[in-house]
Amino acid sequence: MDQLNTDLVFLRNKLRKVSINEKLGYLKQEKGFSTRSIHAGQDPKQWKSGAIIPPIFTSVIYEQTVPRNMSDFFYSRINNPTRSVLQECLASIEGSKYALTFASGIAAITAVITTLSSGDGIICSKHFYSGTLDSMLIAEKMGFDVQYIDFTDLKQVEAAMKPNTRLVWTESCMNPTLSVIDIKSVATIVHKKSKNTIVLVDNTFLTPYYLRPLELGADIALYSLTKYFGGHSDVIGGSISCNDDKIYEMLKKSQFQTGTMAQPFESYLIIRSVKTLSIRLEKHAENSYAVAKWLEAHPKIGKVNHPALKSHPGHEIAIKQSYGHSGIFSFYLKEDNFEKTKKFFASLKMIPICTSLGGVETTVAFPREMSHHMYNDEEVYKMGVTYNLIRISIGIEDVEDIINDLEQALDLI
Ligand SMILES: *Cc1c(COP(=O)(O)O)cnc(C)c1O
């Protein structure tokens, strides 16, 4: 028996593949994430049929035994059984007490903003995802006091805090140069000044598999589920996770008052996709690191902005606070020459040019003409968005095929 146990331990250790992220010095991933992503909230006993896969409940209304004797479920905008399964699963993988899901990442952002009152202060950054910046413009129009700072300079966080600051909004990893934000320091600085100011982290680029903002002192983790959670570029959704009862109550109320909740079919698609989140992200990470290393050594490439590379200014913070990096990064062609960049994009055969990220397919984007088209040259150059900056979302194809496509396009410029 003892021999058998020893053999099993030996076998398990032998089979255990050390992930690329562990090799690169990131935090060691705890056990249980994959299991929870498959089972949490999905005990078959909760349905009469014993279905292993959560049913899609399309019913908007639910029977009340006597008038106003309402269970959790009475109207689908408030609660829906399929949405509840997804929310329970997302809370479980985040390690949070609560999760709420929305029609889109932007719907989640709207729900958060509408918990504030006009005159309340929001601290955020010009480097955010462009849709978030659009939401901030609406917030300004509604009378919020919105300040824009650079979160890589922690002194600016402290200096921006005002008595009316209710919300400090950051991203764990930021467009377009993949700057890494020191979440623990931001949360510490904010909470030292004001316990009631909410620290929110848009963690879409990393997901809870690679970073868990609440572990680092943030109050809310926010996601566009459209990206890695959905993972197949076929569903739009958003979510927030939190531990605090009051914050949850406030957001839950906002979810049904604004009608921004996720629909049952979309919830089901995301439940299905979350089951493979960890395995997809491992492959995204392996492929993206391999492509980043390959690009870094290529004579026609300038700087590569990938947090797992030692050359990235955020590398030390990244390996200290996260469990790995996903498939998203950016790089500069050696020459800042618009014509050559256009030729490069036009020469790609397999990799399509499009917005968004986090799908199983590799995609490329041109920040200067796409996410940052509204700025003038002087403004974008300050942000590092030049005519040779390319953003890439590495998929889970065979990495040789991704490299081959990039190589043949680089050969032509
Ligand atoms: C895509 C994205 C959003 C918005 O999400 P949608 O699902 O498109 O509404 C918000 N933040 C980040 C970082 C994103 O990449």
CSV table of N, CA and C in Angstrom, one decimal, residues 297-395:
chain,number,residue,atom,x,y,z
A,297,ALA,N,13.6,39.1,-31.2
A,297,ALA,CA,14.9,38.8,-31.8
A,297,ALA,C,14.9,39.1,-33.3
A,298,HIS,N,13.7,39.6,-33.9
A,298,HIS,CA,13.6,39.8,-35.3
A,298,HIS,C,14.2,41.2,-35.7
A,299,PRO,N,15.0,41.2,-36.8
A,299,PRO,CA,15.7,42.5,-37.1
A,299,PRO,C,14.7,43.6,-37.6
A,300,LYS,N,13.5,43.3,-38.0
A,300,LYS,CA,12.6,44.4,-38.4
A,300,LYS,C,11.7,44.8,-37.3
A,301,ILE,N,11.9,44.4,-36.1
A,301,ILE,CA,11.0,44.7,-35.0
A,301,ILE,C,11.8,45.6,-34.0
A,302,GLY,N,11.1,46.6,-33.5
A,302,GLY,CA,11.7,47.4,-32.4
A,302,GLY,C,11.3,46.8,-31.1
A,303,LYS,N,10.7,47.7,-30.2
A,303,LYS,CA,10.4,47.2,-28.8
A,303,LYS,C,9.2,46.3,-28.8
A,304,VAL,N,9.2,45.3,-27.9
A,304,VAL,CA,8.1,44.4,-27.7
A,304,VAL,C,7.5,44.7,-26.3
A,305,ASN,N,6.2,45.0,-26.2
A,305,ASN,CA,5.6,45.3,-24.9
A,305,ASN,C,4.9,44.1,-24.4
A,306,HIS,N,5.6,43.2,-23.7
A,306,HIS,CA,5.0,42.0,-23.2
A,306,HIS,C,5.5,41.9,-21.7
A,307,PRO,N,4.5,42.0,-20.7
A,307,PRO,CA,5.0,42.0,-19.3
A,307,PRO,C,5.8,40.8,-18.9
A,308,ALA,N,5.8,39.7,-19.6
A,308,ALA,CA,6.6,38.5,-19.2
A,308,ALA,C,8.0,38.7,-19.6
A,309,LEU,N,8.3,39.7,-20.5
A,309,LEU,CA,9.7,39.9,-20.9
A,309,LEU,C,10.4,40.8,-19.9
A,310,LYS,N,11.7,40.4,-19.6
A,310,LYS,CA,12.4,41.1,-18.6
A,310,LYS,C,12.6,42.6,-19.0
A,311,SER,N,12.6,42.9,-20.3
A,311,SER,CA,12.8,44.2,-20.8
A,311,SER,C,11.5,45.1,-20.6
A,312,HIS,N,10.4,44.6,-20.2
A,312,HIS,CA,9.2,45.4,-20.0
A,312,HIS,C,9.3,46.1,-18.6
A,313,PRO,N,9.0,47.4,-18.6
A,313,PRO,CA,9.1,48.2,-17.4
A,313,PRO,C,8.2,47.7,-16.2
A,314,GLY,N,7.1,47.0,-16.6
A,314,GLY,CA,6.3,46.5,-15.5
A,314,GLY,C,6.5,45.1,-15.1
A,315,HIS,N,7.6,44.5,-15.7
A,315,HIS,CA,7.9,43.0,-15.4
A,315,HIS,C,7.9,42.6,-13.9
A,316,GLU,N,8.7,43.4,-13.2
A,316,GLU,CA,8.8,43.1,-11.7
A,316,GLU,C,7.5,43.1,-11.0
A,317,ILE,N,6.7,44.1,-11.3
A,317,ILE,CA,5.4,44.2,-10.6
A,317,ILE,C,4.5,43.0,-11.1
A,318,ALA,N,4.5,42.8,-12.4
A,318,ALA,CA,3.7,41.7,-13.0
A,318,ALA,C,4.0,40.3,-12.3
A,319,ILE,N,5.2,40.0,-12.2
A,319,ILE,CA,5.5,38.6,-11.6
A,319,ILE,C,5.2,38.6,-10.1
A,320,LYS,N,5.2,39.8,-9.5
A,320,LYS,CA,5.0,39.8,-8.0
A,320,LYS,C,3.5,39.7,-7.7
A,321,GLN,N,2.6,40.2,-8.6
A,321,GLN,CA,1.2,40.3,-8.3
A,321,GLN,C,0.3,39.4,-9.1
A,322,SER,N,0.8,38.8,-10.2
A,322,SER,CA,0.0,38.0,-11.0
A,322,SER,C,0.5,36.6,-11.2
A,323,TYR,N,-0.4,35.7,-11.7
A,323,TYR,CA,-0.1,34.3,-11.8
A,323,TYR,C,0.3,34.0,-13.3
A,324,GLY,N,0.4,35.0,-14.1
A,324,GLY,CA,0.8,34.8,-15.5
A,324,GLY,C,0.3,35.9,-16.4
A,325,HIS,N,0.6,35.8,-17.7
A,325,HIS,CA,0.1,36.8,-18.6
A,325,HIS,C,-0.6,36.1,-19.7
A,326,SER,N,-1.7,36.8,-20.2
A,326,SER,CA,-2.5,36.2,-21.3
A,326,SER,C,-1.9,36.3,-22.7
A,327,GLY,N,-2.8,36.5,-23.7
A,327,GLY,CA,-2.3,36.5,-25.1
A,327,GLY,C,-2.1,37.9,-25.6
A,328,ILE,N,-2.4,38.9,-24.8
A,328,ILE,CA,-2.5,40.3,-25.4
A,328,ILE,C,-1.1,41.0,-25.2
A,329,PHE,N,-0.6,41.6,-26.2
A,329,PHE,CA,0.6,42.4,-26.1
A,329,PHE,C,0.7,43.3,-27.3
A,330,SER,N,1.8,44.1,-27.4
A,330,SER,CA,1.9,45.0,-28.5
A,330,SER,C,3.4,45.1,-28.9
A,331,PHE,N,3.7,45.6,-30.1
A,331,PHE,CA,5.1,45.7,-30.5
A,331,PHE,C,5.2,46.8,-31.6
A,332,TYR,N,6.4,47.3,-31.7
A,332,TYR,CA,6.7,48.3,-32.7
A,332,TYR,C,7.5,47.7,-33.9
A,333,LEU,N,7.1,48.0,-35.1
A,333,LEU,CA,8.0,47.7,-36.2
A,333,LEU,C,9.2,48.6,-36.1
A,334,LYS,N,10.3,48.2,-36.6
A,334,LYS,CA,11.5,49.0,-36.4
A,334,LYS,C,11.4,50.5,-36.9
A,335,GLU,N,10.8,50.6,-38.1
A,335,GLU,CA,10.6,52.0,-38.7
A,335,GLU,C,9.2,52.5,-38.4
A,336,ASP,N,9.2,53.8,-38.0
A,336,ASP,CA,7.9,54.5,-37.8
A,336,ASP,C,7.5,55.0,-39.2
A,337,ASN,N,7.0,54.1,-40.0
A,337,ASN,CA,6.6,54.4,-41.4
A,337,ASN,C,5.2,53.9,-41.7
A,338,PHE,N,4.3,54.8,-41.9
A,338,PHE,CA,2.9,54.4,-42.0
A,338,PHE,C,2.7,53.4,-43.2
A,339,GLU,N,3.4,53.7,-44.4
A,339,GLU,CA,3.2,52.9,-45.6
A,339,GLU,C,3.7,51.5,-45.3
A,340,LYS,N,4.8,51.3,-44.6
A,340,LYS,CA,5.3,50.0,-44.3
A,340,LYS,C,4.3,49.2,-43.3
A,341,THR,N,3.8,50.0,-42.4
A,341,THR,CA,2.8,49.3,-41.5
A,341,THR,C,1.6,48.8,-42.2
A,342,LYS,N,1.1,49.7,-43.1
A,342,LYS,CA,-0.1,49.3,-43.9
A,342,LYS,C,0.2,48.1,-44.8
A,343,LYS,N,1.5,48.0,-45.3
A,343,LYS,CA,1.9,46.9,-46.1
A,343,LYS,C,1.9,45.6,-45.2
A,344,PHE,N,2.4,45.8,-44.0
A,344,PHE,CA,2.5,44.6,-43.1
A,344,PHE,C,1.1,44.1,-42.8
A,345,PHE,N,0.1,45.0,-42.5
A,345,PHE,CA,-1.2,44.5,-42.2
A,345,PHE,C,-1.8,43.8,-43.4
A,346,ALA,N,-1.6,44.5,-44.6
A,346,ALA,CA,-2.2,43.9,-45.8
A,346,ALA,C,-1.6,42.6,-46.2
A,347,SER,N,-0.4,42.3,-45.7
A,347,SER,CA,0.2,41.0,-46.1
A,347,SER,C,-0.1,39.8,-45.2
A,348,LEU,N,-0.7,40.1,-44.1
A,348,LEU,CA,-1.1,38.9,-43.2
A,348,LEU,C,-2.1,38.1,-43.9
A,349,LYS,N,-1.9,36.8,-43.8
A,349,LYS,CA,-2.8,35.8,-44.5
A,349,LYS,C,-3.8,35.2,-43.6
A,350,MET,N,-3.3,34.7,-42.5
A,350,MET,CA,-4.2,34.0,-41.5
A,350,MET,C,-4.8,34.9,-40.5
A,351,ILE,N,-4.0,35.9,-40.1
A,351,ILE,CA,-4.4,36.7,-38.9
A,351,ILE,C,-5.2,37.9,-39.4
A,352,PRO,N,-6.5,38.0,-39.0
A,352,PRO,CA,-7.3,39.1,-39.4
A,352,PRO,C,-7.1,40.4,-38.6
A,353,ILE,N,-7.3,41.5,-39.2
A,353,ILE,CA,-7.3,42.8,-38.5
A,353,ILE,C,-8.7,43.0,-37.9
A,354,CYS,N,-8.7,43.2,-36.6
A,354,CYS,CA,-10.0,43.5,-36.0
A,354,CYS,C,-9.8,44.0,-34.6
A,355,THR,N,-10.9,44.6,-34.1
A,355,THR,CA,-10.8,45.0,-32.7
A,355,THR,C,-11.1,43.9,-31.8
A,356,SER,N,-11.2,44.1,-30.5
A,356,SER,CA,-11.4,43.1,-29.5
A,356,SER,C,-10.2,42.2,-29.3
A,357,LEU,N,-10.3,41.2,-28.4
A,357,LEU,CA,-9.2,40.4,-28.0
A,357,LEU,C,-9.7,39.2,-27.2
A,358,GLY,N,-8.8,38.2,-27.0
A,358,GLY,CA,-9.2,37.2,-26.1
A,358,GLY,C,-9.9,36.0,-26.7
A,359,GLY,N,-10.0,36.0,-28.0
A,359,GLY,CA,-10.6,34.9,-28.7
A,359,GLY,C,-9.6,33.8,-29.0
A,360,VAL,N,-10.1,32.6,-29.4
A,360,VAL,CA,-9.2,31.5,-29.7
A,360,VAL,C,-8.3,31.8,-30.9
A,361,GLU,N,-8.8,32.7,-31.7
A,361,GLU,CA,-8.0,33.1,-33.0
A,361,GLU,C,-7.1,34.3,-32.7
A,362,THR,N,-6.0,34.3,-33.3
A,362,THR,CA,-5.1,35.4,-33.3
A,362,THR,C,-5.6,36.5,-34.1
A,363,THR,N,-5.6,37.8,-33.5
A,363,THR,CA,-6.0,38.9,-34.3
A,363,THR,C,-5.0,40.1,-34.1
A,364,VAL,N,-5.0,41.0,-35.0
A,364,VAL,CA,-4.1,42.2,-34.8
A,364,VAL,C,-5.0,43.5,-35.0
A,365,ALA,N,-4.5,44.5,-34.3
A,365,ALA,CA,-5.1,45.8,-34.4
A,365,ALA,C,-4.1,46.9,-34.5
A,366,PHE,N,-4.5,48.0,-35.1
A,366,PHE,CA,-3.6,49.2,-35.3
A,366,PHE,C,-4.1,50.3,-34.4
A,367,PRO,N,-3.6,50.5,-33.2
A,367,PRO,CA,-4.1,51.5,-32.3
A,367,PRO,C,-4.2,52.9,-32.9
A,368,ARG,N,-3.2,53.3,-33.7
A,368,ARG,CA,-3.3,54.7,-34.2
A,368,ARG,C,-4.5,55.0,-35.0
A,369,GLU,N,-5.0,54.0,-35.8
A,369,GLU,CA,-6.2,54.2,-36.6
A,369,GLU,C,-7.4,53.7,-36.0
A,370,MET,N,-7.3,52.8,-35.0
A,370,MET,CA,-8.5,52.2,-34.5
A,370,MET,C,-8.8,52.8,-33.1
A,371,SER,N,-8.3,52.2,-32.0
A,371,SER,CA,-8.7,52.7,-30.7
A,371,SER,C,-8.3,54.2,-30.4
A,372,HIS,N,-7.2,54.7,-31.1
A,372,HIS,CA,-6.7,56.0,-30.8
A,372,HIS,C,-6.9,57.0,-31.9
A,373,HIS,N,-7.9,56.7,-32.8
A,373,HIS,CA,-8.1,57.6,-34.0
A,373,HIS,C,-8.5,59.0,-33.7
A,374,MET,N,-9.1,59.2,-32.5
A,374,MET,CA,-9.6,60.5,-32.2
A,374,MET,C,-8.6,61.5,-31.7
A,375,TYR,N,-7.4,61.1,-31.4
A,375,TYR,CA,-6.3,62.0,-30.9
A,375,TYR,C,-5.5,62.5,-32.1
A,376,ASN,N,-4.8,63.7,-31.8
A,376,ASN,CA,-3.9,64.2,-32.8
A,376,ASN,C,-2.5,63.5,-32.6
A,377,ASP,N,-1.6,63.7,-33.6
A,377,ASP,CA,-0.3,63.1,-33.5
A,377,ASP,C,0.5,63.4,-32.2
A,378,GLU,N,0.4,64.7,-31.9
A,378,GLU,CA,1.2,65.1,-30.7
A,378,GLU,C,0.7,64.3,-29.4
A,379,GLU,N,-0.6,64.2,-29.3
A,379,GLU,CA,-1.2,63.5,-28.2
A,379,GLU,C,-0.8,62.0,-28.2
A,380,VAL,N,-1.0,61.3,-29.3
A,380,VAL,CA,-0.7,59.9,-29.3
A,380,VAL,C,0.7,59.5,-29.2
A,381,TYR,N,1.6,60.4,-29.7
A,381,TYR,CA,3.0,60.1,-29.6
A,381,TYR,C,3.4,60.1,-28.1
A,382,LYS,N,2.8,61.0,-27.3
A,382,LYS,CA,3.1,61.0,-25.9
A,382,LYS,C,2.6,59.7,-25.2
A,383,MET,N,1.6,59.1,-25.8
A,383,MET,CA,1.1,57.8,-25.3
A,383,MET,C,1.8,56.6,-25.8
A,384,GLY,N,2.8,56.8,-26.7
A,384,GLY,CA,3.5,55.7,-27.3
A,384,GLY,C,2.8,55.1,-28.5
A,385,VAL,N,1.7,55.7,-28.9
A,385,VAL,CA,0.9,55.2,-30.0
A,385,VAL,C,1.5,55.8,-31.3
A,386,THR,N,2.4,55.2,-31.9
A,386,THR,CA,3.0,55.7,-33.2
A,386,THR,C,2.5,54.9,-34.4
A,387,TYR,N,2.9,55.3,-35.6
A,387,TYR,CA,2.4,54.7,-36.8
A,387,TYR,C,3.0,53.3,-37.0
A,388,ASN,N,3.9,52.8,-36.1
A,388,ASN,CA,4.5,51.5,-36.2
A,388,ASN,C,4.1,50.6,-35.0
A,389,LEU,N,3.1,51.0,-34.2
A,389,LEU,CA,2.7,50.2,-33.1
A,389,LEU,C,1.6,49.3,-33.5
A,390,ILE,N,1.8,48.0,-33.2
A,390,ILE,CA,0.8,47.0,-33.5
A,390,ILE,C,0.4,46.2,-32.3
A,391,ARG,N,-0.9,46.1,-32.1
A,391,ARG,CA,-1.4,45.3,-31.0
A,391,ARG,C,-1.8,43.9,-31.5
A,392,ILE,N,-1.4,42.9,-30.7
A,392,ILE,CA,-1.8,41.5,-31.2
A,392,ILE,C,-2.4,40.8,-30.0
A,393,SER,N,-3.5,40.0,-30.3
A,393,SER,CA,-4.1,39.1,-29.4
A,393,SER,C,-3.8,37.7,-29.9
A,394,ILE,N,-2.9,37.1,-29.1
A,394,ILE,CA,-2.4,35.7,-29.6
A,394,ILE,C,-3.5,34.7,-29.2
A,395,GLY,N,-3.9,33.9,-30.2
A,395,GLY,CA,-4.8,32.8,-30.0
A,395,GLY,C,-4.2,31.5,-29.6
